[in-house]
Amino acid sequence: MKSILRYIRSIVNFSNDIDIAAARHQITAATEFRGSNVWILIFAVAVVSVGLNINSIPVVIGAMLISPLMGPVMGIGLSLGVNDMELLRKSFKNLIVMTCISIFTATVYFLITPLAMDSPSELLARTYPTVYDVLIAFFSGLAVIVEVCRKEKGTVFAGVAIATALMPPLGTAGFGIANGNIEYFMGAIYLYFINSAFIALAVFLMVRYMKFPLVRISNPQKAKKVHRAITIFTVILVLPSIYTAVVVIKENRFETNARKFVEENRTLGGSYIYDYSISHRAGKSLLTVSIAGESMTENSMDDFMQRASDRGIDENELAINQNSTYEPESNSEVVKSIFQQSEDEIRRREKLISEMEDELSRYRAKELPSSQIAKELYVEYPQIKSITLARGIRSEPQGGENGEKEQVVAFIELNDRITPEQTAKIRQWLSIRLKSTDIKVITDPL
């Protein structure tokens, strides 16, 4: 057991692979914002705005790769870790300036762009953080500080730039301002703050873990003020981040429970849930279900609420919309029959769709890669002009049902003759390549 633990420590230990002095210099240099960095940021925001405008994921990813926003964010984490008040002040100031320039550039673009946005899914994805955004930002921050500290640099920066997605929320914020949509703006800024805060928090923790040398201040009074300011700022950074993480996790858990609850209670006696929505406002979550069919009785309503409670959904977190229901009467069998027929028809169609999907999957599984096989055969036999592959059933009239076997037929058109031995080799190769024991090869005689 000791040898196993020793081996694990030798694998995960990276103390010999880091250069703290070089890492500190690199992060400090990256916090600078002047000259070419300004224009690179403006161009990156313009690119991400175009990507969001045309709903193009590759364009958005390209903008994230060229953005210099990561520098000040890491500078904040480093300054908190080493008690460097001057670096903290510079990093925070540059981050604010870069954020304002980014939002201004995106706003100008969306004010003048002639392109309409029919389905802005990429924009909508940048207006509200999930628990995954929190985790991605935190672990990406851990990855990037380890990468900066490594003596031999790798390809982590590109992956972190894409994963943390600092640029798209700023483009979305500009869209919100340009279109007067305060919800888009606030949601995007919130996501941007979450990403930045958790990256900085991860850098701060790793800097402390790797024992970066602290900044020493000769004046004791000034040192106390600096340490106090650093402590306050660290608390300001950490506490909202923790609160946000708790809120996001809570909302994520509510959404999971709500979806399971709806799936488990689609049918409610004479009524059923035909639609639902989940919303979060001011720290409160709400599940709204729309019900059709018979109006729910008091007993069925109590039972419905109890089921919701069992799923962790309180009474004040559930709203029921019964605008599409009717009051059952003694002579309402016809209406009930109509609803029952509709449900039966829905089930029949769902079953038919499922069967068709299975049939399509089986058909696709039997597709023959004719183009690829033709290329592979041509390398070995350049006299082949073309090849046609077909999968069918070979029937023997005297064999009855047992006389039917699946067979692959390969019709080969030639530019020059091939020998029977070569034909046999082609058949053997096709048998292995297509995983079929029954292969028929027909060559076009010259």
mmCIF file of N, CA, C and O in Angstrom, residues 145-215:
data_model
loop_
_atom_site.group_PDB
_atom_site.id
_atom_site.type_symbol
_atom_site.label_atom_id
_atom_site.label_comp_id
_atom_site.label_asym_id
_atom_site.label_seq_id
_atom_site.Cartn_x
_atom_site.Cartn_y
_atom_site.Cartn_z
ATOM 1 N N ILE A 145 -3.529 28.238 -14.438
ATOM 2 C CA ILE A 145 -2.441 28.671 -13.557
ATOM 3 C C ILE A 145 -1.360 27.597 -13.495
ATOM 4 O O ILE A 145 -0.159 27.901 -13.448
ATOM 5 N N VAL A 146 -1.740 26.320 -13.535
ATOM 6 C CA VAL A 146 -0.745 25.253 -13.586
ATOM 7 C C VAL A 146 0.039 25.326 -14.899
ATOM 8 O O VAL A 146 1.257 25.157 -14.935
ATOM 9 N N GLU A 147 -0.676 25.626 -15.993
ATOM 10 C CA GLU A 147 -0.012 25.752 -17.296
ATOM 11 C C GLU A 147 0.980 26.914 -17.307
ATOM 12 O O GLU A 147 2.083 26.799 -17.826
ATOM 13 N N VAL A 148 0.586 28.046 -16.711
ATOM 14 C CA VAL A 148 1.474 29.213 -16.668
ATOM 15 C C VAL A 148 2.728 28.902 -15.867
ATOM 16 O O VAL A 148 3.824 29.364 -16.197
ATOM 17 N N CYS A 149 2.580 28.104 -14.819
ATOM 18 C CA CYS A 149 3.711 27.795 -13.948
ATOM 19 C C CYS A 149 4.622 26.712 -14.525
ATOM 20 O O CYS A 149 5.748 26.540 -14.037
ATOM 21 N N ARG A 150 4.171 25.995 -15.532
ATOM 22 C CA ARG A 150 5.007 24.930 -16.097
ATOM 23 C C ARG A 150 6.216 25.505 -16.825
ATOM 24 O O ARG A 150 6.128 26.548 -17.468
ATOM 25 N N LYS A 151 7.331 24.795 -16.725
ATOM 26 C CA LYS A 151 8.530 25.222 -17.444
ATOM 27 C C LYS A 151 8.345 25.031 -18.948
ATOM 28 O O LYS A 151 8.798 25.851 -19.738
ATOM 29 N N GLU A 152 7.702 23.925 -19.331
ATOM 30 C CA GLU A 152 7.448 23.668 -20.742
ATOM 31 C C GLU A 152 5.964 23.904 -21.013
ATOM 32 O O GLU A 152 5.105 23.204 -20.492
ATOM 33 N N LYS A 153 5.691 24.910 -21.836
ATOM 34 C CA LYS A 153 4.310 25.285 -22.105
ATOM 35 C C LYS A 153 3.669 24.303 -23.085
ATOM 36 O O LYS A 153 4.323 23.791 -23.997
ATOM 37 N N GLY A 154 2.365 24.078 -22.862
ATOM 38 C CA GLY A 154 1.639 23.170 -23.736
ATOM 39 C C GLY A 154 0.533 23.890 -24.475
ATOM 40 O O GLY A 154 0.673 25.047 -24.870
ATOM 41 N N THR A 155 -0.595 23.197 -24.646
ATOM 42 C CA THR A 155 -1.721 23.746 -25.422
ATOM 43 C C THR A 155 -2.938 24.035 -24.538
ATOM 44 O O THR A 155 -4.053 24.111 -25.038
ATOM 45 N N VAL A 156 -2.695 24.224 -23.242
ATOM 46 C CA VAL A 156 -3.820 24.416 -22.326
ATOM 47 C C VAL A 156 -4.508 25.754 -22.545
ATOM 48 O O VAL A 156 -5.724 25.875 -22.408
ATOM 49 N N PHE A 157 -3.738 26.792 -22.921
ATOM 50 C CA PHE A 157 -4.321 28.127 -23.040
ATOM 51 C C PHE A 157 -5.493 28.153 -24.005
ATOM 52 O O PHE A 157 -6.519 28.766 -23.745
ATOM 53 N N ALA A 158 -5.321 27.505 -25.165
ATOM 54 C CA ALA A 158 -6.390 27.512 -26.161
ATOM 55 C C ALA A 158 -7.650 26.849 -25.612
ATOM 56 O O ALA A 158 -8.756 27.369 -25.773
ATOM 57 N N GLY A 159 -7.485 25.711 -24.945
ATOM 58 C CA GLY A 159 -8.642 25.024 -24.381
ATOM 59 C C GLY A 159 -9.336 25.833 -23.309
ATOM 60 O O GLY A 159 -10.563 25.898 -23.254
ATOM 61 N N VAL A 160 -8.541 26.491 -22.448
ATOM 62 C CA VAL A 160 -9.132 27.305 -21.385
ATOM 63 C C VAL A 160 -9.847 28.515 -21.971
ATOM 64 O O VAL A 160 -10.920 28.915 -21.514
ATOM 65 N N ALA A 161 -9.245 29.136 -22.995
ATOM 66 C CA ALA A 161 -9.876 30.294 -23.631
ATOM 67 C C ALA A 161 -11.244 29.931 -24.181
ATOM 68 O O ALA A 161 -12.203 30.698 -24.086
ATOM 69 N N ILE A 162 -11.379 28.733 -24.745
ATOM 70 C CA ILE A 162 -12.660 28.290 -25.288
ATOM 71 C C ILE A 162 -13.627 27.919 -24.170
ATOM 72 O O ILE A 162 -14.798 28.272 -24.192
ATOM 73 N N ALA A 163 -13.109 27.211 -23.162
ATOM 74 C CA ALA A 163 -13.993 26.687 -22.107
ATOM 75 C C ALA A 163 -14.589 27.796 -21.246
ATOM 76 O O ALA A 163 -15.777 27.771 -20.925
ATOM 77 N N THR A 164 -13.756 28.783 -20.856
ATOM 78 C CA THR A 164 -14.234 29.789 -19.910
ATOM 79 C C THR A 164 -15.178 30.783 -20.557
ATOM 80 O O THR A 164 -16.041 31.357 -19.886
ATOM 81 N N ALA A 165 -15.046 31.039 -21.849
ATOM 82 C CA ALA A 165 -16.013 31.853 -22.596
ATOM 83 C C ALA A 165 -16.251 33.212 -21.950
ATOM 84 O O ALA A 165 -17.370 33.555 -21.592
ATOM 85 N N LEU A 166 -15.173 34.009 -21.816
ATOM 86 C CA LEU A 166 -15.337 35.352 -21.265
ATOM 87 C C LEU A 166 -15.908 36.330 -22.294
ATOM 88 O O LEU A 166 -16.588 37.286 -21.932
ATOM 89 N N MET A 167 -15.626 36.104 -23.563
ATOM 90 C CA MET A 167 -16.030 37.050 -24.599
ATOM 91 C C MET A 167 -17.525 37.008 -24.940
ATOM 92 O O MET A 167 -18.162 38.059 -25.031
ATOM 93 N N PRO A 168 -18.131 35.832 -25.179
ATOM 94 C CA PRO A 168 -19.532 35.812 -25.612
ATOM 95 C C PRO A 168 -20.506 36.540 -24.682
ATOM 96 O O PRO A 168 -21.408 37.225 -25.181
ATOM 97 N N PRO A 169 -20.372 36.447 -23.340
ATOM 98 C CA PRO A 169 -21.304 37.211 -22.506
ATOM 99 C C PRO A 169 -21.208 38.717 -22.721
ATOM 100 O O PRO A 169 -22.222 39.427 -22.646
ATOM 101 N N LEU A 170 -19.995 39.229 -23.020
ATOM 102 C CA LEU A 170 -19.852 40.665 -23.272
ATOM 103 C C LEU A 170 -20.542 41.040 -24.582
ATOM 104 O O LEU A 170 -21.155 42.108 -24.682
ATOM 105 N N GLY A 171 -20.421 40.169 -25.600
ATOM 106 C CA GLY A 171 -21.143 40.428 -26.844
ATOM 107 C C GLY A 171 -22.647 40.412 -26.624
ATOM 108 O O GLY A 171 -23.378 41.244 -27.172
ATOM 109 N N THR A 172 -23.113 39.487 -25.805
ATOM 110 C CA THR A 172 -24.547 39.412 -25.497
ATOM 111 C C THR A 172 -25.008 40.644 -24.718
ATOM 112 O O THR A 172 -26.113 41.156 -24.927
ATOM 113 N N ALA A 173 -24.151 41.144 -23.812
ATOM 114 C CA ALA A 173 -24.481 42.362 -23.064
ATOM 115 C C ALA A 173 -24.640 43.536 -24.018
ATOM 116 O O ALA A 173 -25.556 44.369 -23.865
ATOM 117 N N GLY A 174 -23.739 43.636 -25.022
ATOM 118 C CA GLY A 174 -23.873 44.699 -26.022
ATOM 119 C C GLY A 174 -25.153 44.572 -26.817
ATOM 120 O O GLY A 174 -25.815 45.579 -27.127
ATOM 121 N N PHE A 175 -25.545 43.335 -27.143
ATOM 122 C CA PHE A 175 -26.812 43.115 -27.835
ATOM 123 C C PHE A 175 -27.984 43.591 -26.978
ATOM 124 O O PHE A 175 -28.935 44.198 -27.481
ATOM 125 N N GLY A 176 -27.917 43.292 -25.668
ATOM 126 C CA GLY A 176 -28.990 43.711 -24.773
ATOM 127 C C GLY A 176 -29.144 45.217 -24.729
ATOM 128 O O GLY A 176 -30.251 45.752 -24.751
ATOM 129 N N ILE A 177 -28.004 45.935 -24.687
ATOM 130 C CA ILE A 177 -28.061 47.405 -24.664
ATOM 131 C C ILE A 177 -28.601 47.928 -25.989
ATOM 132 O O ILE A 177 -29.463 48.812 -26.028
ATOM 133 N N ALA A 178 -28.091 47.386 -27.110
ATOM 134 C CA ALA A 178 -28.497 47.868 -28.431
ATOM 135 C C ALA A 178 -29.984 47.662 -28.685
ATOM 136 O O ALA A 178 -30.611 48.434 -29.411
ATOM 137 N N ASN A 179 -30.555 46.618 -28.080
ATOM 138 C CA ASN A 179 -31.968 46.303 -28.318
ATOM 139 C C ASN A 179 -32.864 46.653 -27.138
ATOM 140 O O ASN A 179 -34.047 46.298 -27.123
ATOM 141 N N GLY A 180 -32.291 47.299 -26.138
ATOM 142 C CA GLY A 180 -33.086 47.687 -24.981
ATOM 143 C C GLY A 180 -33.609 46.527 -24.180
ATOM 144 O O GLY A 180 -34.644 46.621 -23.511
ATOM 145 N N ASN A 181 -32.893 45.412 -24.217
ATOM 146 C CA ASN A 181 -33.325 44.205 -23.494
ATOM 147 C C ASN A 181 -32.495 44.087 -22.212
ATOM 148 O O ASN A 181 -31.389 43.557 -22.216
ATOM 149 N N ILE A 182 -33.031 44.589 -21.127
ATOM 150 C CA ILE A 182 -32.300 44.615 -19.858
ATOM 151 C C ILE A 182 -32.066 43.207 -19.315
ATOM 152 O O ILE A 182 -31.056 42.941 -18.648
ATOM 153 N N GLU A 183 -32.971 42.279 -19.641
ATOM 154 C CA GLU A 183 -32.820 40.902 -19.151
ATOM 155 C C GLU A 183 -31.605 40.234 -19.783
ATOM 156 O O GLU A 183 -30.833 39.560 -19.099
ATOM 157 N N TYR A 184 -31.410 40.442 -21.086
ATOM 158 C CA TYR A 184 -30.227 39.908 -21.755
ATOM 159 C C TYR A 184 -28.959 40.516 -21.166
ATOM 160 O O TYR A 184 -27.974 39.821 -20.919
ATOM 161 N N PHE A 185 -28.994 41.838 -20.974
ATOM 162 C CA PHE A 185 -27.804 42.533 -20.464
ATOM 163 C C PHE A 185 -27.424 42.036 -19.072
ATOM 164 O O PHE A 185 -26.272 41.680 -18.819
ATOM 165 N N MET A 186 -28.393 41.996 -18.152
ATOM 166 C CA MET A 186 -28.101 41.599 -16.774
ATOM 167 C C MET A 186 -27.671 40.131 -16.713
ATOM 168 O O MET A 186 -26.739 39.789 -15.976
ATOM 169 N N GLY A 187 -28.337 39.276 -17.472
ATOM 170 C CA GLY A 187 -27.967 37.862 -17.462
ATOM 171 C C GLY A 187 -26.568 37.631 -17.982
ATOM 172 O O GLY A 187 -25.791 36.848 -17.426
ATOM 173 N N ALA A 188 -26.196 38.365 -19.057
ATOM 174 C CA ALA A 188 -24.866 38.198 -19.640
ATOM 175 C C ALA A 188 -23.779 38.717 -18.702
ATOM 176 O O ALA A 188 -22.727 38.082 -18.528
ATOM 177 N N ILE A 189 -24.001 39.877 -18.091
ATOM 178 C CA ILE A 189 -23.020 40.433 -17.147
ATOM 179 C C ILE A 189 -22.868 39.514 -15.939
ATOM 180 O O ILE A 189 -21.757 39.325 -15.404
ATOM 181 N N TYR A 190 -23.963 38.946 -15.501
ATOM 182 C CA TYR A 190 -23.921 38.008 -14.377
ATOM 183 C C TYR A 190 -23.060 36.793 -14.712
ATOM 184 O O TYR A 190 -22.208 36.365 -13.927
ATOM 185 N N LEU A 191 -23.258 36.246 -15.927
ATOM 186 C CA LEU A 191 -22.455 35.098 -16.358
ATOM 187 C C LEU A 191 -20.979 35.497 -16.483
ATOM 188 O O LEU A 191 -20.091 34.737 -16.100
ATOM 189 N N TYR A 192 -20.722 36.681 -16.999
ATOM 190 C CA TYR A 192 -19.345 37.172 -17.145
ATOM 191 C C TYR A 192 -18.677 37.307 -15.775
ATOM 192 O O TYR A 192 -17.513 36.933 -15.591
ATOM 193 N N PHE A 193 -19.415 37.823 -14.802
ATOM 194 C CA PHE A 193 -18.864 37.966 -13.454
ATOM 195 C C PHE A 193 -18.559 36.602 -12.846
ATOM 196 O O PHE A 193 -17.507 36.403 -12.221
ATOM 197 N N ILE A 194 -19.471 35.643 -13.047
ATOM 198 C CA ILE A 194 -19.269 34.299 -12.507
ATOM 199 C C ILE A 194 -18.005 33.684 -13.086
ATOM 200 O O ILE A 194 -17.149 33.150 -12.365
ATOM 201 N N ASN A 195 -17.859 33.742 -14.408
ATOM 202 C CA ASN A 195 -16.675 33.171 -15.045
ATOM 203 C C ASN A 195 -15.404 33.825 -14.532
ATOM 204 O O ASN A 195 -14.427 33.152 -14.174
ATOM 205 N N SER A 196 -15.394 35.166 -14.486
ATOM 206 C CA SER A 196 -14.197 35.891 -14.050
ATOM 207 C C SER A 196 -13.884 35.602 -12.585
ATOM 208 O O SER A 196 -12.722 35.370 -12.215
ATOM 209 N N ALA A 197 -14.905 35.610 -11.747
ATOM 210 C CA ALA A 197 -14.693 35.421 -10.312
ATOM 211 C C ALA A 197 -14.129 34.044 -9.998
ATOM 212 O O ALA A 197 -13.191 33.901 -9.200
ATOM 213 N N PHE A 198 -14.659 33.015 -10.640
ATOM 214 C CA PHE A 198 -14.197 31.664 -10.321
ATOM 215 C C PHE A 198 -12.844 31.351 -10.945
ATOM 216 O O PHE A 198 -12.082 30.551 -10.402
ATOM 217 N N ILE A 199 -12.506 31.986 -12.062
ATOM 218 C CA ILE A 199 -11.148 31.851 -12.589
ATOM 219 C C ILE A 199 -10.166 32.487 -11.617
ATOM 220 O O ILE A 199 -9.132 31.909 -11.264
ATOM 221 N N ALA A 200 -10.476 33.721 -11.173
ATOM 222 C CA ALA A 200 -9.605 34.419 -10.221
ATOM 223 C C ALA A 200 -9.496 33.636 -8.912
ATOM 224 O O ALA A 200 -8.415 33.556 -8.310
ATOM 225 N N LEU A 201 -10.609 33.069 -8.450
ATOM 226 C CA LEU A 201 -10.591 32.295 -7.211
ATOM 227 C C LEU A 201 -9.694 31.063 -7.357
ATOM 228 O O LEU A 201 -8.911 30.736 -6.458
ATOM 229 N N ALA A 202 -9.775 30.383 -8.497
ATOM 230 C CA ALA A 202 -8.938 29.207 -8.728
ATOM 231 C C ALA A 202 -7.456 29.591 -8.761
ATOM 232 O O ALA A 202 -6.615 28.897 -8.181
ATOM 233 N N VAL A 203 -7.138 30.709 -9.420
ATOM 234 C CA VAL A 203 -5.750 31.174 -9.471
ATOM 235 C C VAL A 203 -5.257 31.522 -8.068
ATOM 236 O O VAL A 203 -4.133 31.174 -7.676
ATOM 237 N N PHE A 204 -6.093 32.194 -7.296
ATOM 238 C CA PHE A 204 -5.746 32.565 -5.918
ATOM 239 C C PHE A 204 -5.422 31.323 -5.083
ATOM 240 O O PHE A 204 -4.400 31.279 -4.383
ATOM 241 N N LEU A 205 -6.254 30.302 -5.168
ATOM 242 C CA LEU A 205 -6.037 29.086 -4.379
ATOM 243 C C LEU A 205 -4.758 28.362 -4.797
ATOM 244 O O LEU A 205 -3.992 27.885 -3.950
ATOM 245 N N MET A 206 -4.502 28.276 -6.093
ATOM 246 C CA MET A 206 -3.303 27.588 -6.567
ATOM 247 C C MET A 206 -2.038 28.375 -6.240
ATOM 248 O O MET A 206 -0.991 27.780 -5.942
ATOM 249 N N VAL A 207 -2.121 29.691 -6.287
ATOM 250 C CA VAL A 207 -0.960 30.521 -5.922
ATOM 251 C C VAL A 207 -0.598 30.298 -4.461
ATOM 252 O O VAL A 207 0.586 30.168 -4.109
ATOM 253 N N ARG A 208 -1.605 30.237 -3.609
ATOM 254 C CA ARG A 208 -1.348 29.966 -2.191
ATOM 255 C C ARG A 208 -0.830 28.529 -1.997
ATOM 256 O O ARG A 208 0.061 28.289 -1.186
ATOM 257 N N TYR A 209 -1.404 27.585 -2.755
ATOM 258 C CA TYR A 209 -0.978 26.185 -2.622
ATOM 259 C C TYR A 209 0.473 25.999 -3.068
ATOM 260 O O TYR A 209 1.242 25.259 -2.435
ATOM 261 N N MET A 210 0.865 26.677 -4.131
ATOM 262 C CA MET A 210 2.224 26.540 -4.650
ATOM 263 C C MET A 210 3.224 27.459 -3.934
ATOM 264 O O MET A 210 4.390 27.509 -4.285
ATOM 265 N N LYS A 211 2.717 28.197 -2.932
ATOM 266 C CA LYS A 211 3.570 29.021 -2.065
ATOM 267 C C LYS A 211 4.396 30.041 -2.854
ATOM 268 O O LYS A 211 5.621 30.119 -2.753
ATOM 269 N N PHE A 212 3.672 30.852 -3.644
ATOM 270 C CA PHE A 212 4.334 31.988 -4.295
ATOM 271 C C PHE A 212 4.854 32.925 -3.212
ATOM 272 O O PHE A 212 4.181 33.143 -2.188
ATOM 273 N N PRO A 213 6.047 33.509 -3.395
ATOM 274 C CA PRO A 213 6.569 34.437 -2.379
ATOM 275 C C PRO A 213 5.677 35.671 -2.245
ATOM 276 O O PRO A 213 5.264 36.256 -3.256
ATOM 277 N N LEU A 214 5.387 36.050 -1.002
ATOM 278 C CA LEU A 214 4.521 37.196 -0.747
ATOM 279 C C LEU A 214 5.286 38.503 -0.921
ATOM 280 O O LEU A 214 6.508 38.564 -0.745
ATOM 281 N N VAL A 215 4.551 39.531 -1.282
ATOM 282 C CA VAL A 215 5.149 40.865 -1.410
ATOM 283 C C VAL A 215 5.409 41.410 -0.012
ATOM 284 O O VAL A 215 4.510 41.437 0.833
#
